[in-house]
Tab-separated table of C-alpha atoms in Angstrom:
chain	number	residue	atom	x	y	z
A	1	MET	CA	9.637	-9.219	5.924
A	2	LYS	CA	9.392	-6.606	3.311
A	3	THR	CA	6.826	-8.993	1.314
A	4	SER	CA	4.662	-9.356	4.231
A	5	VAL	CA	4.417	-5.694	5.263
A	6	ALA	CA	3.449	-5.050	1.592
A	7	ALA	CA	0.936	-7.585	1.899
A	8	LEU	CA	-0.623	-6.049	4.996
A	9	ALA	CA	-0.688	-2.543	3.124
A	10	ALA	CA	-2.257	-3.875	-0.046
A	11	THR	CA	-4.859	-5.414	1.999
A	12	LEU	CA	-5.591	-2.934	4.338
A	13	LEU	CA	-5.578	0.143	1.800
A	14	LEU	CA	-8.860	-1.751	0.397
A	15	ALA	CA	-10.826	-1.056	3.063
A	16	PRO	CA	-12.731	2.151	3.220
A	17	ALA	CA	-10.706	4.935	4.567
A	18	ALA	CA	-11.468	8.685	5.398
A	19	ARG	CA	-10.110	11.223	3.039
A	20	THR	CA	-8.464	13.387	5.666
A	21	ALA	CA	-5.193	15.184	5.182
A	22	GLU	CA	-2.784	15.080	7.950
A	23	GLY	CA	-3.239	17.823	10.322
A	24	ALA	CA	-5.317	17.034	13.387
A	25	LYS	CA	-8.713	17.148	11.401
A	26	ALA	CA	-11.756	15.699	12.582
A	27	VAL	CA	-13.734	13.276	10.396
A	28	LEU	CA	-16.989	11.905	11.397
A	29	LYS	CA	-17.677	8.058	10.476
A	30	THR	CA	-20.589	6.076	11.305
A	31	GLY	CA	-21.555	2.360	11.438
A	32	GLY	CA	-21.458	-0.215	13.889
A	33	ASN	CA	-22.894	0.699	17.079
A	34	TYR	CA	-21.086	4.241	18.013
A	35	ALA	CA	-20.399	6.757	15.740
A	36	VAL	CA	-16.586	7.370	15.071
A	37	GLU	CA	-14.765	10.297	15.172
A	38	GLU	CA	-11.266	10.300	13.462
A	39	VAL	CA	-8.510	12.986	14.460
A	40	ARG	CA	-5.266	12.520	12.393
A	41	GLY	CA	-1.844	13.853	12.239
A	42	VAL	CA	-1.670	14.920	15.950
A	43	ALA	CA	2.213	15.777	16.731
A	44	TYR	CA	3.253	13.987	20.018
A	45	TYR	CA	6.587	15.279	20.099
A	46	GLU	CA	7.720	18.967	19.170
A	47	GLY	CA	11.248	19.232	19.957
A	48	LYS	CA	13.855	20.735	17.531
A	49	ASP	CA	14.511	17.248	16.128
A	50	ALA	CA	10.758	16.183	15.746
A	51	ASP	CA	10.163	14.483	12.619
A	52	SER	CA	7.141	15.845	10.615
A	53	VAL	CA	5.684	12.345	9.817
A	54	ARG	CA	7.089	9.866	12.144
A	55	HIS	CA	6.006	12.142	15.369
A	56	LYS	CA	2.497	11.970	14.747
A	57	LEU	CA	-0.407	9.641	15.827
A	58	ASP	CA	-4.238	9.257	14.812
A	59	LEU	CA	-7.186	8.907	17.382
A	60	TYR	CA	-10.301	6.851	16.586
A	61	LEU	CA	-13.031	7.938	19.113
A	62	PRO	CA	-16.343	7.110	20.435
A	63	ARG	CA	-18.342	9.981	19.377
A	64	GLY	CA	-19.672	11.931	22.086
A	65	GLN	CA	-18.913	9.478	24.865
A	66	LYS	CA	-17.125	10.271	28.298
A	67	GLY	CA	-14.502	8.141	30.326
A	68	TYR	CA	-13.919	5.328	28.041
A	69	PRO	CA	-10.865	3.104	27.895
A	70	VAL	CA	-8.103	3.449	25.300
A	71	LEU	CA	-6.135	1.252	23.385
A	72	PHE	CA	-2.720	2.309	22.465
A	73	PHE	CA	-1.576	0.884	19.047
A	74	VAL	CA	1.980	0.319	17.559
A	75	HIS	CA	2.536	-0.814	14.274
A	76	GLY	CA	4.874	-3.504	13.100
A	77	GLY	CA	7.336	-3.751	10.140
A	78	ALA	CA	10.633	-5.054	11.750
A	79	TRP	CA	11.590	-1.597	12.838
A	80	ARG	CA	12.046	-0.656	9.313
A	81	SER	CA	8.991	0.130	7.852
A	82	GLY	CA	5.055	0.696	8.520
A	83	LYS	CA	2.851	3.556	9.137
A	84	LYS	CA	0.100	4.318	10.963
A	85	ASP	CA	-2.432	5.291	8.188
A	86	LEU	CA	-2.747	1.420	7.446
A	87	TYR	CA	-4.517	0.715	10.573
A	88	ALA	CA	-7.679	3.027	10.103
A	89	PRO	CA	-9.926	-0.088	9.778
A	90	LEU	CA	-8.563	-1.522	13.140
A	91	GLY	CA	-8.965	2.081	14.938
A	92	ARG	CA	-12.577	2.425	13.487
A	93	THR	CA	-13.457	-1.268	14.629
A	94	PHE	CA	-12.511	-0.656	18.552
A	95	ALA	CA	-13.924	2.940	18.710
A	96	LYS	CA	-17.174	1.523	17.288
A	97	ASN	CA	-17.178	-0.779	20.333
A	98	GLY	CA	-16.731	2.047	22.759
A	99	VAL	CA	-12.733	2.069	23.024
A	100	GLY	CA	-11.091	4.883	21.966
A	101	MET	CA	-7.623	4.049	19.887
A	102	VAL	CA	-4.679	5.915	19.488
A	103	VAL	CA	-2.210	4.774	16.434
A	104	ILE	CA	1.088	6.094	16.116
A	105	ASN	CA	3.748	6.533	13.863
A	106	TYR	CA	7.679	6.185	15.110
A	107	ARG	CA	11.166	6.639	13.646
A	108	LEU	CA	12.609	3.473	11.600
A	109	SER	CA	15.715	1.875	11.129
A	110	PRO	CA	18.245	2.604	9.436
A	111	LYS	CA	17.420	6.566	10.543
A	112	VAL	CA	17.856	5.650	14.017
A	113	LYS	CA	18.611	2.572	15.875
A	114	HIS	CA	17.543	1.269	19.357
A	115	PRO	CA	16.497	2.865	21.609
A	116	GLY	CA	15.123	5.448	18.939
A	117	HIS	CA	12.045	3.297	18.469
A	118	ILE	CA	11.076	2.466	22.256
A	119	GLU	CA	12.042	6.454	22.936
A	120	ASP	CA	9.485	7.611	20.595
A	121	VAL	CA	6.743	4.949	21.597
A	122	ALA	CA	7.114	6.294	25.286
A	123	ARG	CA	6.879	9.792	24.051
A	124	ALA	CA	3.546	8.995	22.384
A	125	PHE	CA	2.313	7.272	25.436
A	126	GLY	CA	3.220	10.342	27.454
A	127	TRP	CA	1.426	12.422	25.150
A	128	THR	CA	-1.763	10.104	25.303
A	129	HIS	CA	-1.612	10.031	29.081
A	130	ARG	CA	-1.446	13.769	29.652
A	131	ASN	CA	-3.925	14.538	26.318
A	132	ILE	CA	-6.295	11.752	25.776
A	133	GLY	CA	-8.695	13.260	28.562
A	134	LYS	CA	-9.287	16.369	26.563
A	135	TYR	CA	-10.618	13.910	23.932
A	136	GLY	CA	-13.146	11.924	26.474
A	137	GLY	CA	-10.826	9.143	27.159
A	138	ARG	CA	-9.656	7.793	30.554
A	139	ALA	CA	-5.764	8.341	31.217
A	140	ASP	CA	-5.683	5.674	34.015
A	141	GLN	CA	-7.309	3.175	31.589
A	142	VAL	CA	-4.814	3.017	28.815
A	143	PHE	CA	-3.998	-0.303	27.479
A	144	VAL	CA	-1.124	-0.748	25.084
A	145	CYS	CA	-1.042	-3.066	21.697
A	146	GLY	CA	1.472	-3.717	18.798
A	147	HIS	CA	2.004	-6.016	16.307
A	148	SER	CA	5.264	-7.788	15.263
A	149	ALA	CA	7.804	-5.083	16.000
A	150	GLY	CA	5.277	-3.042	17.408
A	151	GLY	CA	4.453	-6.125	20.019
A	152	HIS	CA	8.160	-6.189	20.820
A	153	LEU	CA	7.920	-2.440	21.816
A	154	VAL	CA	4.827	-1.941	23.672
A	155	ALA	CA	6.182	-5.504	25.623
A	156	LEU	CA	9.519	-3.425	26.321
A	157	LEU	CA	7.339	-0.423	27.411
A	158	GLY	CA	5.609	-2.558	30.137
A	159	THR	CA	8.407	-4.241	31.411
A	160	ASP	CA	11.319	-2.141	31.503
A	161	PRO	CA	10.587	0.832	33.499
A	162	SER	CA	13.331	3.369	32.130
A	163	HIS	CA	11.557	4.220	29.040
A	164	LEU	CA	8.431	5.786	30.795
A	165	LYS	CA	10.746	7.630	33.147
A	166	ALA	CA	11.553	10.188	30.836
A	167	GLU	CA	7.887	10.799	30.448
A	168	LYS	CA	7.631	10.943	34.296
A	169	LEU	CA	5.315	7.891	34.333
A	170	THR	CA	5.342	4.185	34.980
A	171	VAL	CA	4.625	0.759	34.213
A	172	ARG	CA	1.833	1.204	36.675
A	173	ASP	CA	0.557	3.892	34.450
A	174	ILE	CA	0.026	0.882	31.577
A	175	LYS	CA	-3.341	-0.814	32.496
A	176	GLY	CA	-2.634	-3.710	30.357
A	177	MET	CA	-0.405	-4.864	27.535
A	178	ILE	CA	-1.349	-6.985	24.490
A	179	PRO	CA	1.444	-7.832	22.611
A	180	MET	CA	0.769	-9.634	19.213
A	181	SER	CA	3.304	-11.674	17.240
A	182	GLY	CA	5.892	-9.971	19.303
A	183	VAL	CA	9.764	-10.568	19.326
A	184	TYR	CA	10.629	-11.048	23.002
A	185	THR	CA	14.335	-11.723	22.698
A	186	ILE	CA	16.688	-9.626	20.722
A	187	LEU	CA	20.200	-11.239	19.525
A	188	PRO	CA	23.285	-9.714	18.078
A	189	ASN	CA	22.869	-11.366	14.386
A	190	GLY	CA	22.157	-10.217	11.171
A	191	LEU	CA	18.161	-10.554	11.597
A	192	PHE	CA	18.287	-7.619	14.361
A	193	GLU	CA	21.472	-5.691	13.213
A	194	ALA	CA	19.797	-2.823	11.329
A	195	ALA	CA	17.887	-1.917	13.912
A	196	PHE	CA	19.689	-2.968	17.349
A	197	GLY	CA	23.149	-3.468	16.115
A	198	LYS	CA	25.837	-6.015	17.429
A	199	ASP	CA	26.265	-5.305	20.692
A	200	ALA	CA	25.141	-8.158	23.048
A	201	ASP	CA	24.594	-6.235	26.081
A	202	LEU	CA	22.559	-3.651	24.270
A	203	CYS	CA	20.528	-6.428	22.468
A	204	ARG	CA	20.041	-7.808	25.958
A	205	ALA	CA	18.691	-4.710	27.360
A	206	ALA	CA	16.301	-4.423	24.360
A	207	SER	CA	14.750	-7.879	25.086
A	208	PRO	CA	11.527	-7.779	27.031
A	209	LEU	CA	12.151	-11.102	28.701
A	210	THR	CA	15.533	-9.715	30.094
A	211	HIS	CA	13.224	-7.390	32.066
A	212	VAL	CA	10.432	-9.556	33.635
A	213	LYS	CA	10.957	-9.547	37.407
A	214	ALA	CA	7.108	-8.470	39.092
A	215	ASP	CA	4.408	-5.848	39.268
A	216	HIS	CA	4.256	-5.656	35.479
A	217	PRO	CA	0.564	-4.704	34.001
A	218	PRO	CA	-1.713	-7.483	33.378
A	219	ALA	CA	-0.807	-9.020	29.814
A	220	LEU	CA	-2.644	-10.784	27.018
A	221	ILE	CA	0.026	-12.432	24.555
A	222	ILE	CA	-1.464	-13.182	21.164
A	223	TYR	CA	0.195	-15.106	18.314
A	224	ALA	CA	-1.062	-17.044	15.229
A	225	ASP	CA	-0.785	-20.936	14.799
A	226	LYS	CA	1.144	-20.361	11.358
A	227	ASP	CA	3.202	-17.460	12.806
A	228	PHE	CA	6.789	-17.122	11.808
A	229	PRO	CA	9.308	-19.520	13.239
A	230	PHE	CA	10.047	-19.122	17.069
A	231	LEU	CA	7.593	-16.356	17.653
A	232	ASP	CA	5.282	-18.917	19.274
A	233	VAL	CA	8.235	-20.183	21.351
A	234	MET	CA	9.088	-16.919	22.633
A	235	ALA	CA	5.265	-15.710	23.055
A	236	GLU	CA	4.902	-18.814	25.551
A	237	GLN	CA	8.174	-18.144	27.060
A	238	PHE	CA	7.289	-14.758	27.897
A	239	CYS	CA	3.942	-15.832	29.102
A	240	LYS	CA	5.317	-18.346	31.511
A	241	LYS	CA	8.065	-15.703	32.802
A	242	LEU	CA	5.494	-13.300	33.632
A	243	LYS	CA	3.433	-15.948	35.444
A	244	GLY	CA	6.619	-17.107	37.271
A	245	CYS	CA	6.767	-13.496	38.636
A	246	LYS	CA	3.068	-13.575	40.031
A	247	CYS	CA	2.004	-11.369	37.078
A	248	ASP	CA	-1.547	-11.663	35.630
A	249	ALA	CA	-1.102	-13.085	32.045
A	250	ALA	CA	-2.275	-15.314	29.241
A	251	SER	CA	-1.244	-16.380	25.984
A	252	LEU	CA	-3.717	-16.995	22.972
A	253	LYS	CA	-2.935	-18.977	19.812
A	254	VAL	CA	-5.168	-17.877	17.334
A	255	ALA	CA	-6.157	-20.795	14.997
A	256	ARG	CA	-5.964	-20.548	10.865
A	257	ARG	CA	-4.112	-17.251	10.715
A	258	ASP	CA	-0.373	-16.382	10.025
A	259	HIS	CA	1.606	-13.408	11.207
A	260	ILE	CA	-0.146	-10.941	8.640
A	261	THR	CA	-3.574	-12.352	8.736
A	262	LEU	CA	-3.635	-12.306	12.368
A	263	ILE	CA	-3.620	-8.313	12.351
A	264	ILE	CA	-5.453	-8.068	9.257
A	265	GLN	CA	-8.409	-9.907	10.219
A	266	THR	CA	-8.390	-7.898	13.746
A	267	ALA	CA	-10.211	-5.413	12.062
A	268	SER	CA	-13.158	-7.242	12.012
A	269	GLU	CA	-15.434	-7.095	15.074
A	270	THR	CA	-16.190	-10.924	15.314
A	271	ASP	CA	-12.405	-12.207	15.062
A	272	PRO	CA	-11.410	-14.275	17.865
A	273	ALA	CA	-8.441	-11.934	18.469
A	274	THR	CA	-10.629	-8.796	18.548
A	275	GLN	CA	-13.231	-10.459	20.731
A	276	ALA	CA	-10.482	-11.524	23.062
A	277	ILE	CA	-8.876	-8.108	23.380
A	278	LEU	CA	-12.146	-6.665	24.107
A	279	GLU	CA	-12.936	-9.072	26.914
A	280	PHE	CA	-9.438	-8.164	28.289
A	281	ILE	CA	-10.060	-4.686	28.186
A	282	ALA	CA	-13.300	-5.218	29.788
A	283	ARG	CA	-11.931	-7.330	32.637
A	284	HIS	CA	-9.188	-5.379	33.519
A	285	SER	CA	-10.697	-1.861	33.173
A	286	ASP	CA	-11.652	0.023	36.204
A	287	LEU	CA	-14.731	1.115	34.396
A	288	ARG	CA	-18.267	-0.150	34.110
A	289	LEU	CA	-18.746	0.270	30.251
A	290	THR	CA	-22.159	1.732	29.108
A	291	PRO	CA	-24.214	-0.370	26.900
A	292	ARG	CA	-23.383	0.075	23.381
A	293	PRO	CA	-26.175	1.918	21.773
A	294	GLU	CA	-28.397	0.184	18.895
A	295	LYS	CA	-27.083	0.510	15.583
A	296	THR	CA	-29.196	3.606	14.009
A	297	ALA	CA	-29.590	4.651	10.306
A	298	ASP	CA	-26.127	5.786	8.420
A	299	LYS	CA	-25.322	9.520	8.845
A	300	ARG	CA	-22.731	11.602	7.570
A	301	GLU	CA	-21.715	15.339	8.389
């Protein structure tokens, strides 16, 4: 896991990145169709126990637009590593295509164990729901997406209503969920012990598959054809159970990808996973998206 996360970090850090210090400073990037405004280091939780790094999020916004859908993204890293900054290329890709993106940090193990991670994800989603309108996005058009451990967390957010209850929200406030290479069954063994412990009941409660009943958001469940062992099986199990509850669910196996290249390549607009996500958002959004403007000459402010 650590080697894979390091590979992801090395690859994404090669992409052009805004030299923006943390602290909610806006930066204008251009290219693609919409210009992209970046707002970095926004605190989504400011309680007495707030973490100055982990309780922050970044925004990638189609500059000057109003009423656009939003993709809320949770990074992977085995619940023990990872950070929002690595996903700037992903944020820019979606913002260039008229979809605002919120990329979050959350507390990691061993500093916290479950339910610490999902508590932070719910807090960040609550902040997004309350505040995205100030940036032009639609609070009622927020889709959740995550990769690996992040895929687990967004699937849990969309299936177990208890986590959003603290934010006075429900799973109906999630427009759709897009877990990528997620884990949907947590077992009390060494693989998950650092993040979830050994208690069988707690691990069961942390498993999205446990909570699938009915009335969940539409789901697009993505995984790679050369993914980590059993993630493909779990993805299809999750999809099948959602469908069995008459939920709108579909799975997508992306060819010629492994666990890491799946998320790296999603930063490319022409990637099959990226196109599937954009199509999913367009299909399930209540909005009639404004046609994208023609690409204009590069302009920097």
